[in-house]
């Protein structure tokens, strides 16, 4: 009796969910599943420890996981290329070097891109408003190259190291971070710690608009604002509109800065512009309660790349981890023709926000606490995740 051909499971991206799945596959593995991971990342950067690394509390090795080693331990084929196109009708994924990969089941955990539409919209407006031949040539009048996107993290790490090099050469380095969420607030405090360690005259600004930490309660926001004051961080409650020749324009004022970091939320990854999968809300893969594509049930998506259509679930690391565990179960179940399970987000989750100098603020529903002991709790949780 002939054995059935192995089913092809393709993992696109090396986010939280796929890292957890690879770890499981090193001990749990069906002989009838051929698994491939395709990603541009050789290393998985754990976002929860990134601010601590920026502030100098961790070495880079402390916050990264070797993806290739995990693949070797799990007998997973590794392809180092970002994906460029997903054709769900033909069950194929095309990489940026035009390699076509076939699959029976696809799992998407590629993450998303930083939303910098405020910058590009400003460039378009500027171009339209000007009519001379010189200014109509292209969009290069807006200095987009010096706006550093927080995603992907692997590229941000290189750019942050260059910021530190430039800060050592400067007598008064000025950095602006644009964003209003938890990621932006952690970044601004870690950046201030790192830059003022180099030179107390260096300054970091947070340009956050009018809705700072809108997903958290008022007590938590007050605690964070008090930490900004403690670190002498300048907060601009205005919306950033453009960055050109060292001038960051906002709806209220102009800031003269050396570099801008964009931590302005997420939008769909570039490859989602080239797919027949159902997408919603600016390029996120539309998924149901089991994290399956609503248009193609043999495609799963989790983390920032996906948006639930049945309920509102924030794009956050918490849901990437917990939702990823459910997707790992569902992938293996689907391949074995077993029932899948729904991911039900917790109504309350513990959030530990790093304040740069081994101090943290905790949020748990309506409860908010702060202290050094919370930073050490966060460190314990984060290190346990990476070491596991």
Short mmCIF file of C-alpha atoms in Angstrom, two decimals:
data_model
loop_
_atom_site.label_atom_id
_atom_site.label_comp_id
_atom_site.label_asym_id
_atom_site.label_seq_id
_atom_site.Cartn_x
_atom_site.Cartn_y
_atom_site.Cartn_z
CA UNK A 1 0.00 0.00 0.00
CA UNK A 2 1.42 3.33 -1.10
CA UNK A 3 1.81 6.02 1.54
CA UNK A 4 0.12 9.34 0.90
CA UNK A 5 2.39 12.18 -0.30
CA UNK A 6 3.54 14.56 2.41
CA UNK A 7 1.43 17.67 2.83
CA UNK A 8 3.26 20.95 2.33
CA UNK A 9 3.04 23.49 5.14
CA UNK A 10 4.56 26.86 4.29
CA UNK A 11 5.36 29.30 7.09
CA UNK A 12 5.79 32.85 5.75
CA UNK A 13 7.52 35.14 8.21
CA UNK A 14 9.33 34.60 11.49
CA UNK A 15 7.14 36.33 14.04
CA UNK A 16 6.09 35.31 17.54
CA UNK A 17 3.66 32.65 16.32
CA UNK A 18 6.08 30.86 14.02
CA UNK A 19 8.90 30.99 16.56
CA UNK A 20 6.60 29.23 19.02
CA UNK A 21 5.56 26.69 16.38
CA UNK A 22 9.17 25.91 15.45
CA UNK A 23 9.93 25.32 19.10
CA UNK A 24 7.03 22.86 19.29
CA UNK A 25 8.03 21.09 16.09
CA UNK A 26 11.41 20.22 17.56
CA UNK A 27 9.56 17.77 19.83
CA UNK A 28 6.22 17.29 18.02
CA UNK A 29 6.43 16.39 14.36
CA UNK A 30 4.33 14.36 11.94
CA UNK A 31 6.32 12.40 9.37
CA UNK A 32 3.74 13.23 6.74
CA UNK A 33 4.22 17.01 6.79
CA UNK A 34 6.87 18.81 4.72
CA UNK A 35 7.49 22.21 6.33
CA UNK A 36 9.24 25.26 4.86
CA UNK A 37 9.88 28.64 6.48
CA UNK A 38 10.44 31.63 4.20
CA UNK A 39 11.62 34.92 5.70
CA UNK A 40 14.26 37.56 5.19
CA UNK A 41 15.24 37.39 8.86
CA UNK A 42 18.07 35.20 10.08
CA UNK A 43 17.36 36.42 13.60
CA UNK A 44 14.05 36.95 15.39
CA UNK A 45 14.20 40.15 17.44
CA UNK A 46 11.99 40.01 20.52
CA UNK A 47 10.19 43.35 20.55
CA UNK A 48 9.46 43.20 24.28
CA UNK A 49 13.17 43.57 25.06
CA UNK A 50 14.05 46.08 22.34
CA UNK A 51 13.66 49.18 24.58
CA UNK A 52 15.88 47.54 27.20
CA UNK A 53 18.54 46.92 24.55
CA UNK A 54 18.30 50.53 23.35
CA UNK A 55 18.80 51.75 26.92
CA UNK A 56 21.88 49.53 27.31
CA UNK A 57 20.45 46.90 29.67
CA UNK A 58 20.86 44.00 27.23
CA UNK A 59 23.29 42.82 24.60
CA UNK A 60 21.90 42.16 21.15
CA UNK A 61 22.32 38.42 21.66
CA UNK A 62 20.03 38.66 24.69
CA UNK A 63 17.05 39.80 22.62
CA UNK A 64 17.45 37.68 19.48
CA UNK A 65 16.69 34.09 18.55
CA UNK A 66 18.55 32.28 15.76
CA UNK A 67 15.83 31.32 13.27
CA UNK A 68 18.08 29.07 11.20
CA UNK A 69 19.05 27.02 14.25
CA UNK A 70 15.40 26.59 15.19
CA UNK A 71 14.67 25.37 11.66
CA UNK A 72 17.54 22.88 11.83
CA UNK A 73 16.34 21.53 15.18
CA UNK A 74 12.80 21.19 13.80
CA UNK A 75 13.81 19.71 10.40
CA UNK A 76 12.25 22.69 8.64
CA UNK A 77 13.56 23.90 5.29
CA UNK A 78 14.70 27.53 5.50
CA UNK A 79 14.52 30.04 2.64
CA UNK A 80 15.98 33.49 3.28
CA UNK A 81 13.89 35.84 1.18
CA UNK A 82 10.94 38.11 1.88
CA UNK A 83 7.72 37.21 0.13
CA UNK A 84 6.45 39.42 -2.69
CA UNK A 85 3.15 37.81 -3.69
CA UNK A 86 0.59 35.30 -2.43
CA UNK A 87 -1.67 33.65 -4.99
CA UNK A 88 -4.10 31.68 -2.89
CA UNK A 89 -6.05 30.42 -5.91
CA UNK A 90 -2.99 28.49 -7.11
CA UNK A 91 -1.58 27.86 -3.61
CA UNK A 92 1.72 29.56 -4.41
CA UNK A 93 3.92 32.17 -2.78
CA UNK A 94 6.47 34.15 -4.78
CA UNK A 95 9.58 35.58 -3.12
CA UNK A 96 11.35 38.80 -4.07
CA UNK A 97 13.89 36.80 -6.12
CA UNK A 98 11.00 35.20 -8.09
CA UNK A 99 11.19 31.79 -6.45
CA UNK A 100 7.75 30.16 -6.50
CA UNK A 101 6.87 27.97 -3.51
CA UNK A 102 3.87 25.64 -3.55
CA UNK A 103 1.86 24.84 -0.44
CA UNK A 104 -1.13 22.87 0.77
CA UNK A 105 -1.48 25.00 3.89
CA UNK A 106 -0.05 28.48 4.37
CA UNK A 107 0.55 30.33 7.63
CA UNK A 108 1.26 34.06 7.50
CA UNK A 109 3.19 35.68 10.34
CA UNK A 110 5.10 38.31 8.38
CA UNK A 111 4.23 41.28 10.53
CA UNK A 112 3.17 44.61 9.04
CA UNK A 113 4.77 47.86 7.94
CA UNK A 114 5.04 51.06 9.95
CA UNK A 115 2.30 53.49 8.98
CA UNK A 116 4.14 56.50 7.54
CA UNK A 117 1.29 57.77 5.36
CA UNK A 118 1.42 61.10 7.21
CA UNK A 119 4.88 61.64 5.67
CA UNK A 120 4.03 60.54 2.14
CA UNK A 121 0.73 62.43 2.18
CA UNK A 122 2.64 65.57 3.07
CA UNK A 123 5.06 64.96 0.21
CA UNK A 124 2.18 64.56 -2.24
CA UNK A 125 0.48 67.72 -0.98
CA UNK A 126 3.70 69.68 -1.27
CA UNK A 127 4.27 68.46 -4.80
CA UNK A 128 0.72 69.26 -5.91
CA UNK A 129 0.84 72.74 -4.45
CA UNK A 130 3.98 73.70 -6.38
CA UNK A 131 3.81 74.26 -10.12
CA UNK A 132 7.34 74.99 -11.30
CA UNK A 133 9.21 72.44 -13.35
CA UNK A 134 11.89 72.14 -10.71
CA UNK A 135 9.58 71.25 -7.88
CA UNK A 136 7.39 68.96 -9.94
CA UNK A 137 10.19 66.56 -10.80
CA UNK A 138 9.59 64.00 -7.97
CA UNK A 139 8.96 63.51 -4.27
CA UNK A 140 12.58 63.80 -3.19
CA UNK A 141 11.95 67.24 -1.64
CA UNK A 142 10.70 65.39 1.45
CA UNK A 143 13.57 63.68 3.24
CA UNK A 144 11.95 60.27 3.67
CA UNK A 145 15.30 58.51 3.95
CA UNK A 146 16.02 60.05 7.34
CA UNK A 147 12.69 58.97 8.83
CA UNK A 148 13.43 55.64 10.48
CA UNK A 149 10.54 53.18 10.68
CA UNK A 150 10.38 51.00 13.77
CA UNK A 151 9.44 48.04 11.57
CA UNK A 152 10.98 45.77 10.54
CA UNK A 153 12.93 45.51 13.79
CA UNK A 154 15.98 43.96 12.14
CA UNK A 155 16.50 47.09 10.03
CA UNK A 156 15.65 49.42 12.90
CA UNK A 157 18.44 47.89 14.98
CA UNK A 158 21.02 48.89 12.36
CA UNK A 159 19.62 52.40 12.16
CA UNK A 160 19.58 52.83 15.95
CA UNK A 161 23.24 51.86 16.16
CA UNK A 162 24.00 54.55 13.58
CA UNK A 163 22.05 57.09 15.66
CA UNK A 164 24.34 56.35 18.60
CA UNK A 165 27.42 56.81 16.38
CA UNK A 166 26.09 60.17 15.19
CA UNK A 167 25.20 61.20 18.75
CA UNK A 168 28.80 60.64 19.88
CA UNK A 169 29.94 63.05 17.15
CA UNK A 170 27.37 65.72 18.02
CA UNK A 171 27.35 68.36 20.75
CA UNK A 172 23.55 68.62 20.72
CA UNK A 173 21.77 65.72 19.06
CA UNK A 174 17.99 66.00 18.71
CA UNK A 175 15.77 63.01 18.05
CA UNK A 176 12.01 63.06 17.51
CA UNK A 177 9.84 59.97 17.92
CA UNK A 178 6.42 60.16 16.27
CA UNK A 179 3.71 57.98 17.77
CA UNK A 180 1.14 57.83 20.56
CA UNK A 181 1.04 54.16 21.55
CA UNK A 182 2.86 52.07 24.12
CA UNK A 183 5.71 51.28 21.71
CA UNK A 184 6.42 54.97 21.10
CA UNK A 185 6.39 55.78 24.82
CA UNK A 186 8.84 52.98 25.60
CA UNK A 187 11.10 54.03 22.75
CA UNK A 188 11.20 57.68 23.77
CA UNK A 189 12.24 56.91 27.34
CA UNK A 190 14.87 54.37 26.31
CA UNK A 191 16.23 56.75 23.68
CA UNK A 192 16.47 59.60 26.19
CA UNK A 193 18.38 57.39 28.62
CA UNK A 194 20.80 56.26 25.90
CA UNK A 195 21.41 59.67 24.33
CA UNK A 196 21.80 61.59 27.59
CA UNK A 197 24.27 58.99 28.76
CA UNK A 198 26.38 60.10 25.78
CA UNK A 199 25.77 63.82 26.36
CA UNK A 200 23.32 65.44 28.80
CA UNK A 201 22.60 68.12 26.18
CA UNK A 202 21.08 65.60 23.78
CA UNK A 203 17.29 65.75 23.63
CA UNK A 204 14.44 63.45 22.62
CA UNK A 205 10.97 64.68 21.66
CA UNK A 206 7.73 62.70 21.55
CA UNK A 207 5.29 63.95 18.92
CA UNK A 208 2.09 62.15 19.85
CA UNK A 209 -0.95 64.15 18.73
CA UNK A 210 -3.89 64.54 21.08
CA UNK A 211 -4.52 60.88 21.91
CA UNK A 212 -1.57 59.59 23.92
CA UNK A 213 -2.03 55.95 25.02
CA UNK A 214 -5.70 55.98 24.06
CA UNK A 215 -6.12 52.28 24.83
CA UNK A 216 -5.12 52.68 28.50
CA UNK A 217 -6.87 54.18 31.51
CA UNK A 218 -6.26 57.74 32.73
CA UNK A 219 -4.24 56.68 35.78
CA UNK A 220 -1.82 54.73 33.60
CA UNK A 221 -1.44 57.72 31.26
CA UNK A 222 -0.72 60.05 34.19
CA UNK A 223 1.98 57.71 35.44
CA UNK A 224 3.61 57.66 32.01
CA UNK A 225 3.47 61.45 31.67
CA UNK A 226 5.13 61.80 35.08
CA UNK A 227 7.93 59.55 33.83
CA UNK A 228 8.36 61.80 30.80
CA UNK A 229 8.83 64.73 33.17
CA UNK A 230 11.30 62.76 35.27
CA UNK A 231 13.37 62.03 32.16
CA UNK A 232 13.04 65.64 30.84
CA UNK A 233 11.40 64.43 27.66
CA UNK A 234 9.66 67.13 25.64
CA UNK A 235 6.16 66.05 24.60
CA UNK A 236 4.47 67.74 21.66
CA UNK A 237 0.70 67.17 21.65
CA UNK A 238 0.35 67.82 17.93
CA UNK A 239 0.18 65.74 14.76
CA UNK A 240 3.32 65.41 12.66
CA UNK A 241 2.74 66.50 9.08
CA UNK A 242 6.10 66.34 7.28
CA UNK A 243 9.87 66.16 7.66
CA UNK A 244 12.15 68.07 5.34
CA UNK A 245 15.75 69.26 5.65
CA UNK A 246 15.94 68.78 9.40
CA UNK A 247 12.57 70.40 10.13
CA UNK A 248 9.76 68.25 11.53
CA UNK A 249 6.53 70.11 10.94
CA UNK A 250 3.53 69.54 13.19
CA UNK A 251 0.08 71.07 13.34
CA UNK A 252 1.36 73.40 16.07
CA UNK A 253 5.06 74.07 15.57
CA UNK A 254 8.24 73.21 13.72
CA UNK A 255 10.98 71.19 15.43
CA UNK A 256 14.59 71.27 14.35
CA UNK A 257 15.81 67.69 14.73
CA UNK A 258 18.56 65.44 13.41
CA UNK A 259 16.52 62.27 13.03
CA UNK A 260 12.90 61.12 13.18
CA UNK A 261 11.74 57.67 14.27
CA UNK A 262 8.24 56.67 13.19
CA UNK A 263 6.40 54.45 15.67
CA UNK A 264 3.02 55.36 14.24
CA UNK A 265 1.10 52.12 14.27
CA UNK A 266 0.90 49.57 11.47
CA UNK A 267 -0.48 49.15 7.98
CA UNK A 268 -0.55 46.14 5.70
CA UNK A 269 2.78 44.75 4.53
CA UNK A 270 3.81 45.58 0.98
CA UNK A 271 3.13 42.05 -0.31
CA UNK A 272 -0.56 42.40 0.59
CA UNK A 273 -0.90 44.67 -2.45
CA UNK A 274 -0.20 41.59 -4.57
CA UNK A 275 -2.55 38.91 -3.29
CA UNK A 276 -5.99 37.50 -3.98
CA UNK A 277 -6.57 36.92 -0.27
CA UNK A 278 -9.37 39.03 1.20
CA UNK A 279 -7.83 42.06 2.93
CA UNK A 280 -9.39 44.87 4.95
CA UNK A 281 -8.37 48.13 6.63
CA UNK A 282 -5.38 49.10 4.50
CA UNK A 283 -3.98 45.69 3.70
CA UNK A 284 -4.53 43.37 6.66
CA UNK A 285 -5.47 39.77 5.91
CA UNK A 286 -9.11 39.28 6.95
CA UNK A 287 -9.39 36.27 9.29
CA UNK A 288 -12.12 34.57 11.31
CA UNK A 289 -12.14 33.34 14.91
CA UNK A 290 -9.83 30.40 14.09
CA UNK A 291 -7.39 32.85 12.40
CA UNK A 292 -8.18 31.44 8.96
CA UNK A 293 -8.52 33.63 5.90
CA UNK A 294 -12.19 34.33 5.25
CA UNK A 295 -11.58 33.83 1.53
CA UNK A 296 -9.26 30.78 1.62
CA UNK A 297 -9.56 28.44 4.60
CA UNK A 298 -6.21 26.72 3.96
CA UNK A 299 -4.50 30.02 4.77
CA UNK A 300 -3.94 31.07 8.38
CA UNK A 301 -2.70 34.49 9.50
CA UNK A 302 -1.78 35.82 12.93
CA UNK A 303 -0.08 38.82 14.47
CA UNK A 304 0.11 42.26 12.88
CA UNK A 305 -0.45 40.90 9.37
CA UNK A 306 -4.05 39.90 10.19
CA UNK A 307 -7.29 41.53 11.34
CA UNK A 308 -10.22 39.67 12.84
CA UNK A 309 -13.57 40.32 11.17
CA UNK A 310 -15.74 38.90 13.97
CA UNK A 311 -14.46 41.17 16.74
CA UNK A 312 -11.99 43.97 17.43
CA UNK A 313 -8.55 42.65 18.42
CA UNK A 314 -5.68 45.11 18.79
CA UNK A 315 -2.44 44.60 16.90
CA UNK A 316 -0.15 43.81 19.82
CA UNK A 317 2.54 41.40 20.93
CA UNK A 318 0.22 39.93 23.54
CA UNK A 319 -2.24 38.71 20.93
CA UNK A 320 0.58 37.61 18.65
CA UNK A 321 1.85 35.28 21.37
CA UNK A 322 -1.47 33.91 22.62
CA UNK A 323 -3.08 33.87 19.20
CA UNK A 324 0.04 32.24 17.79
CA UNK A 325 -0.28 29.32 20.20
CA UNK A 326 -3.83 28.70 18.93
CA UNK A 327 -2.72 28.97 15.31
CA UNK A 328 0.05 26.43 15.96
CA UNK A 329 -2.58 23.97 17.22
CA UNK A 330 -4.91 24.79 14.35
CA UNK A 331 -2.26 24.30 11.68
CA UNK A 332 -1.41 20.83 12.93
CA UNK A 333 -5.10 19.98 13.36
CA UNK A 334 -6.02 21.23 9.88
CA UNK A 335 -3.25 19.16 8.29
CA UNK A 336 -4.59 16.08 10.06
CA UNK A 337 -8.23 16.87 9.20
CA UNK A 338 -9.09 17.52 12.83
CA UNK A 339 -11.34 20.32 14.20
CA UNK A 340 -9.77 23.74 14.72
CA UNK A 341 -10.32 25.95 17.76
CA UNK A 342 -11.17 29.62 18.13
CA UNK A 343 -8.84 32.19 19.60
CA UNK A 344 -10.71 34.11 22.28
CA UNK A 345 -8.67 37.14 23.39
CA UNK A 346 -8.55 37.75 27.10
CA UNK A 347 -10.69 40.61 28.30
CA UNK A 348 -7.80 41.85 30.44
CA UNK A 349 -4.10 41.39 29.82
CA UNK A 350 -1.09 42.41 31.87
CA UNK A 351 0.96 45.09 30.14
CA UNK A 352 4.35 46.06 31.53
CA UNK A 353 5.72 49.28 30.07
CA UNK A 354 9.46 49.88 30.41
CA UNK A 355 10.47 53.39 31.48
CA UNK A 356 14.06 53.22 30.27
CA UNK A 357 16.01 53.03 33.54
CA UNK A 358 14.96 49.68 35.04
CA UNK A 359 11.61 51.04 36.10
CA UNK A 360 8.22 49.95 34.77
CA UNK A 361 4.52 50.74 34.85
CA UNK A 362 1.92 47.97 34.89
CA UNK A 363 -1.60 47.98 33.48
CA UNK A 364 -4.18 45.32 34.30
CA UNK A 365 -7.66 46.44 33.33
CA UNK A 366 -8.44 49.41 35.56
CA UNK A 367 -5.48 48.69 37.85
CA UNK A 368 -2.17 50.51 37.43
CA UNK A 369 1.07 50.11 39.41
CA UNK A 370 4.65 51.26 39.03
CA UNK A 371 8.06 50.53 40.47
CA UNK A 372 11.46 48.97 39.93
CA UNK A 373 10.20 45.57 40.99
CA UNK A 374 7.88 45.61 37.96
CA UNK A 375 10.85 46.08 35.64
CA UNK A 376 12.49 43.01 37.14
CA UNK A 377 9.23 41.11 36.73
CA UNK A 378 9.16 42.16 33.07
CA UNK A 379 12.79 41.12 32.70
CA UNK A 380 12.03 37.69 34.14
CA UNK A 381 9.07 37.17 31.79
CA UNK A 382 10.97 38.40 28.74
CA UNK A 383 14.09 36.35 29.40
CA UNK A 384 12.00 33.25 30.03
CA UNK A 385 10.36 33.69 26.62
CA UNK A 386 13.66 34.04 24.78
CA UNK A 387 15.40 31.21 26.62
CA UNK A 388 12.50 28.82 26.12
#
